[in-house]
Short mmCIF file of N, CA and C in Angstrom, two decimals:
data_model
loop_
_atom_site.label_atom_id
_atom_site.label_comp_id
_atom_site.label_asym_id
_atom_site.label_seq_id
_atom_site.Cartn_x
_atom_site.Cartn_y
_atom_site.Cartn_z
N UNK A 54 -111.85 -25.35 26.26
CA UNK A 54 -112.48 -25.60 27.53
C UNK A 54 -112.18 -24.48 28.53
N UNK A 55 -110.80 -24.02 28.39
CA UNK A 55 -110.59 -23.13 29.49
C UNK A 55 -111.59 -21.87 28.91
N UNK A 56 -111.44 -21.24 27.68
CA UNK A 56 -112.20 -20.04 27.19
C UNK A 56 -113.48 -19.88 27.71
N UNK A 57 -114.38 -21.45 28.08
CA UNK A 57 -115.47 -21.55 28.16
C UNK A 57 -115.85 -21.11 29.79
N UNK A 58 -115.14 -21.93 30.38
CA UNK A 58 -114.82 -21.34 32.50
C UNK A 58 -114.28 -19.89 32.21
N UNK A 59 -113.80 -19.72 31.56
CA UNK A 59 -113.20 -17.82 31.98
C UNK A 59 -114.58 -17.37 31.96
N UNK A 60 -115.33 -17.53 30.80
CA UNK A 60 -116.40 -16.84 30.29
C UNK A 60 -117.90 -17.13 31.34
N UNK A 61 -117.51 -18.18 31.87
CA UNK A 61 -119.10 -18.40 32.49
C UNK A 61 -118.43 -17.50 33.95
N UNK A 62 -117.19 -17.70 34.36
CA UNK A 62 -116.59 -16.75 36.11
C UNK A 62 -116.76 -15.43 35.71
N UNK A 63 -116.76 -14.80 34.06
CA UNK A 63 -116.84 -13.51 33.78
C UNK A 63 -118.37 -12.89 33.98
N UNK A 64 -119.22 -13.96 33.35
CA UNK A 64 -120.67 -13.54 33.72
C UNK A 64 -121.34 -14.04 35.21
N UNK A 65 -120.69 -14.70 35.67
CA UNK A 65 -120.84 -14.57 37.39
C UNK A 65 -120.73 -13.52 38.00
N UNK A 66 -119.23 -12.82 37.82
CA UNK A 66 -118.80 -12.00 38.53
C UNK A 66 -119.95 -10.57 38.05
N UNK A 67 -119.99 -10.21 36.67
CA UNK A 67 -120.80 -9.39 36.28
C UNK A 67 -122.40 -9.71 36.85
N UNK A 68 -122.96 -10.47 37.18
CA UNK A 68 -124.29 -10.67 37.45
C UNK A 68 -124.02 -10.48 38.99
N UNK A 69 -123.11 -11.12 40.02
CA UNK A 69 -123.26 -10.22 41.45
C UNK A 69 -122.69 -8.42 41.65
N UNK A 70 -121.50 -8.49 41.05
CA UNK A 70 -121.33 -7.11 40.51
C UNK A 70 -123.31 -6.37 40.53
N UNK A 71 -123.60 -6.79 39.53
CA UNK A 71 -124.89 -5.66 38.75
C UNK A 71 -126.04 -6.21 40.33
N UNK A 72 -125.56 -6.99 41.35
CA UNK A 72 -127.22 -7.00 42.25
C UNK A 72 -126.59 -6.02 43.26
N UNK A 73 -125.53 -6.26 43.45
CA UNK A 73 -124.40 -5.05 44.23
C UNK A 73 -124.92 -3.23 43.99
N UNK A 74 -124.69 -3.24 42.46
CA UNK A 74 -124.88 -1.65 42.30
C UNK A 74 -126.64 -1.65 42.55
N UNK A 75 -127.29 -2.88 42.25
CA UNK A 75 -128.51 -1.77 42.14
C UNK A 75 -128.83 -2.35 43.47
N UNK A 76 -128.65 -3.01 44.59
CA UNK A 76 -128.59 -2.34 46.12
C UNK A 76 -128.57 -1.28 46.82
N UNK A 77 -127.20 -1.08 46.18
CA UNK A 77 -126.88 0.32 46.63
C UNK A 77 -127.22 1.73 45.71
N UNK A 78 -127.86 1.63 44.61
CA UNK A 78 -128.29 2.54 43.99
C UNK A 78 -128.77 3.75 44.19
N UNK A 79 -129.92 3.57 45.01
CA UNK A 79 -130.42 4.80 45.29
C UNK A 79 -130.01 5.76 46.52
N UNK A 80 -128.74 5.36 46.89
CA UNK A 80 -128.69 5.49 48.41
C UNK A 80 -127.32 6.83 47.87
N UNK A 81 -127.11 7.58 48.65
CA UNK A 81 -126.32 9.25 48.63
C UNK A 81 -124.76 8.45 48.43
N UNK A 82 -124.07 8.60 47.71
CA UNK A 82 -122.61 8.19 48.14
C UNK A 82 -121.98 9.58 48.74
N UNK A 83 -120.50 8.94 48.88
CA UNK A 83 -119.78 9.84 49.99
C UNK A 83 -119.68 11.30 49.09
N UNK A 84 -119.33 11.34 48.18
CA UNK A 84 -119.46 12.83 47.73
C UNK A 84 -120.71 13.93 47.62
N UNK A 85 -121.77 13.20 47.95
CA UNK A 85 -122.89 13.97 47.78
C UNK A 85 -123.42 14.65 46.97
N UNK A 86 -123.02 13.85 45.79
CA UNK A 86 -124.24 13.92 44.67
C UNK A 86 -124.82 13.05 44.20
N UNK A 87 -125.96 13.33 43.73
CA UNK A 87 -127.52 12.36 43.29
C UNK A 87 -126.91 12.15 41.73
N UNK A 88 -126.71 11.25 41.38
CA UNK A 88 -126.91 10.54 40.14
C UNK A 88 -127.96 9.84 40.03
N UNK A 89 -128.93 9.01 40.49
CA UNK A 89 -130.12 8.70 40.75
C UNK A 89 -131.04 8.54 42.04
N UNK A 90 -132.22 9.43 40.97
CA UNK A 90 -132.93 9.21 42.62
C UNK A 90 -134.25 8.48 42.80
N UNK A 91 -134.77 8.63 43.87
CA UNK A 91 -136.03 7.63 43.96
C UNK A 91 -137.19 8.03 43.28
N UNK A 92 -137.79 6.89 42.95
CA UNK A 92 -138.43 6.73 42.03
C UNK A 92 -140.00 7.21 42.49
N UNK A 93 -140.17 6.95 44.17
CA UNK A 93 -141.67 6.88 44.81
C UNK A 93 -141.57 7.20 45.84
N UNK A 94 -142.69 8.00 46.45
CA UNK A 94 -142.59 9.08 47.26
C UNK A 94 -142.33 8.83 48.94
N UNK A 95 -141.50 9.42 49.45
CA UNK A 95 -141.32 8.62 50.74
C UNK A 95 -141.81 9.14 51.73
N UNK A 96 -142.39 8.32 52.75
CA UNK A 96 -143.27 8.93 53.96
C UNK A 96 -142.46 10.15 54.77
N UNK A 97 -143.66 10.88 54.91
CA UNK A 97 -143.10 12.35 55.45
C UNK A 97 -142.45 11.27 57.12
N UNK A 98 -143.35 10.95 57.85
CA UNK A 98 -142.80 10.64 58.98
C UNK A 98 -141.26 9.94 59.10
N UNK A 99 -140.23 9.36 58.24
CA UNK A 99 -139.79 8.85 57.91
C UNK A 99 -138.49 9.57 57.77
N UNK A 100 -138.67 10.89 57.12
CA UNK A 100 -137.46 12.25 56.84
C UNK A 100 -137.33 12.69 58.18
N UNK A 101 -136.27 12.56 58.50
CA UNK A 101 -135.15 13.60 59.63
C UNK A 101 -135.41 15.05 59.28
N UNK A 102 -134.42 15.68 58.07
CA UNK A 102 -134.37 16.52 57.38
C UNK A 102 -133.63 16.49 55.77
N UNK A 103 -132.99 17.72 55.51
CA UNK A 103 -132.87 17.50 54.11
C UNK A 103 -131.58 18.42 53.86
N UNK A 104 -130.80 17.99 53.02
CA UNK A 104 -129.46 18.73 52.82
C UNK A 104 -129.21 18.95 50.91
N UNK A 105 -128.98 19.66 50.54
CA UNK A 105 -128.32 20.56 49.39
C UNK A 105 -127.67 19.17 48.92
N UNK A 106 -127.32 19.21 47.38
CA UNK A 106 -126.12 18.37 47.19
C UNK A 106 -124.74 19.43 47.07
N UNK A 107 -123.95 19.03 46.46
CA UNK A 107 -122.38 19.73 46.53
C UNK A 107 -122.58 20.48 45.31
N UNK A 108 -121.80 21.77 45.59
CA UNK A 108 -122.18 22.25 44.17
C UNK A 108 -121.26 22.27 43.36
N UNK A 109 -120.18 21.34 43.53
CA UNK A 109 -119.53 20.75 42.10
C UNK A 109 -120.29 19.45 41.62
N UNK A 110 -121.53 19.11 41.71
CA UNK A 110 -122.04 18.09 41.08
C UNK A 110 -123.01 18.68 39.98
N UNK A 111 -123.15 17.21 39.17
CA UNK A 111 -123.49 18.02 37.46
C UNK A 111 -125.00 17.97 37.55
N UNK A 112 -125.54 17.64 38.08
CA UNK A 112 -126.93 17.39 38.89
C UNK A 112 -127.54 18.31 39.55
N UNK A 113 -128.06 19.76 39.06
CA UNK A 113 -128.25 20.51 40.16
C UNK A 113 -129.80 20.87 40.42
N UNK A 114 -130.82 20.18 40.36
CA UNK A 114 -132.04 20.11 40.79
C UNK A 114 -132.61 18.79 41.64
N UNK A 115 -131.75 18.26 42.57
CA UNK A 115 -131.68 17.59 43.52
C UNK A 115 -131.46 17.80 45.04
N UNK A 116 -132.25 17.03 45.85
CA UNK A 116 -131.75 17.48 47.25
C UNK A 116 -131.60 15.71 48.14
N UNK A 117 -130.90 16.21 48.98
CA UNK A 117 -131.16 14.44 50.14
C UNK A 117 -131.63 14.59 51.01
N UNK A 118 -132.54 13.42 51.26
CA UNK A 118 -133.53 13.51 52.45
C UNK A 118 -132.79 12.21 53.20
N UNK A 119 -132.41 13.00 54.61
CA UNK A 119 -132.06 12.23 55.32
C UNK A 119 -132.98 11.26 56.05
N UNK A 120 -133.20 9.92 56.45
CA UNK A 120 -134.19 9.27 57.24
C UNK A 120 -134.01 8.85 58.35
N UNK A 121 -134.62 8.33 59.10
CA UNK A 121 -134.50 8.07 60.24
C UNK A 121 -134.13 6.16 60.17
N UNK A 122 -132.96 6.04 61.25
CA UNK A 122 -132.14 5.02 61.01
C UNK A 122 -130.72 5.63 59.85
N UNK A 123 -130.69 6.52 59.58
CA UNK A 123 -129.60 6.98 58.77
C UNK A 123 -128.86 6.82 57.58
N UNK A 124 -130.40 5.80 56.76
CA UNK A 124 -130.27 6.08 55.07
C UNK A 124 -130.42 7.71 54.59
N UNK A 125 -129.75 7.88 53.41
CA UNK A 125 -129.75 9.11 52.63
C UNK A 125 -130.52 8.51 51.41
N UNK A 126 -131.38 9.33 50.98
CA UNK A 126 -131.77 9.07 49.40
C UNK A 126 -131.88 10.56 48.44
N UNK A 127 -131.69 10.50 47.34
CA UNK A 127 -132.01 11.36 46.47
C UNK A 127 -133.15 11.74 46.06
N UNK A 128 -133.51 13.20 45.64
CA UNK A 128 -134.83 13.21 45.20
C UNK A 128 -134.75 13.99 44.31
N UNK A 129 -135.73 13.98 43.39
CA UNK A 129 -135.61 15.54 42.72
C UNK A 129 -136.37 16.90 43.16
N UNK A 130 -135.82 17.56 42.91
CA UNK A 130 -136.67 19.34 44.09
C UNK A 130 -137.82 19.13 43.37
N UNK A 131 -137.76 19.84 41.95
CA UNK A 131 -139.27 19.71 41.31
C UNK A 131 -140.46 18.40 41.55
N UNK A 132 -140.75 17.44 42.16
CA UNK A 132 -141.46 16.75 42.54
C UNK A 132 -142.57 17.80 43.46
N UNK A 133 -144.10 17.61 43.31
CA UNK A 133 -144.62 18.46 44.06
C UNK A 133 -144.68 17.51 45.36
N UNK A 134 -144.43 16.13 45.93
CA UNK A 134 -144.47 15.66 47.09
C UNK A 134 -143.29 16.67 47.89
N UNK A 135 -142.12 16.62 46.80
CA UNK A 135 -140.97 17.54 47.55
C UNK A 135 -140.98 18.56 48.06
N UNK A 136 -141.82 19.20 47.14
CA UNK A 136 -142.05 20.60 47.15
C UNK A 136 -143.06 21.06 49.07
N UNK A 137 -143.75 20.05 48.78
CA UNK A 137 -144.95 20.22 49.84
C UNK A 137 -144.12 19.44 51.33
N UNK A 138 -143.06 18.69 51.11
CA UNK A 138 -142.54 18.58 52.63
C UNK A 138 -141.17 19.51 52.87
N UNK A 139 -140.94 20.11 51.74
CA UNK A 139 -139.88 21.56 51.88
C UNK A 139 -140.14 22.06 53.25
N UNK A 140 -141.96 22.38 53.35
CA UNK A 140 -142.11 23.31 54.10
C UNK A 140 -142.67 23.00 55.30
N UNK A 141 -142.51 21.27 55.69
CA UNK A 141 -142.73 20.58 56.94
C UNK A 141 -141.24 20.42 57.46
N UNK A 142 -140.10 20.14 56.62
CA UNK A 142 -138.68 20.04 57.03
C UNK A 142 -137.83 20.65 56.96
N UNK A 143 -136.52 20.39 58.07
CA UNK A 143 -135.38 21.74 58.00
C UNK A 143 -134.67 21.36 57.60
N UNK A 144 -133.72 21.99 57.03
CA UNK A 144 -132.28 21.58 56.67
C UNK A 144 -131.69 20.89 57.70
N UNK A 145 -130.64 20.20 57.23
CA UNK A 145 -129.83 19.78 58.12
C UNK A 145 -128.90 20.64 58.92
N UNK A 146 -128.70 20.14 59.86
CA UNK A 146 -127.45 20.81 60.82
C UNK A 146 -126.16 19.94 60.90
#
């Protein structure tokens, strides 16, 4: 009986655990590199600007687009949406 409660609090904990990470998934963590990025293209009006990732990360054809309200998301450079608001946005300061 007890084996059976460990096991159902184990797949509890793992099922809010897993709504946790993919919440926060797409969003920049503190080191600033993209391990995943978004999937669909985000409104130009929407980007602040855009910052480099770190270049000790293993990821290096990525950039973050900062937004307004002060989410970060990942993108990949090669995207031609990316490519084409490169040259509407500045880097960050």
């Amino acid at each position: 009986m007890k084996l059976i409660i460990a096991a159902l609090v184990c797949l509890l904990l793992a099922g809010v655990w897993l709504q946790d990470v993919d919440a926060k998934s797409m969003h920049v963590s503190s080191s600033n590199c993209c391990f995943i990025t978004a999937k669909k293209k985000i409104a130009l009006k929407k980007i602040q600007c855009y910052k480099n990732i770190s270049s000790t990360c293993s990821y290096k054809n990525r950039l973050i687009l900062k937004l307004t309200g002060g989410l970060e998301f990942c993108v990949l450079q090669k995207e031609s949406w990316v490519q084409a608001y490169l040259k509407k946005i500045n880097l960050c300061q």
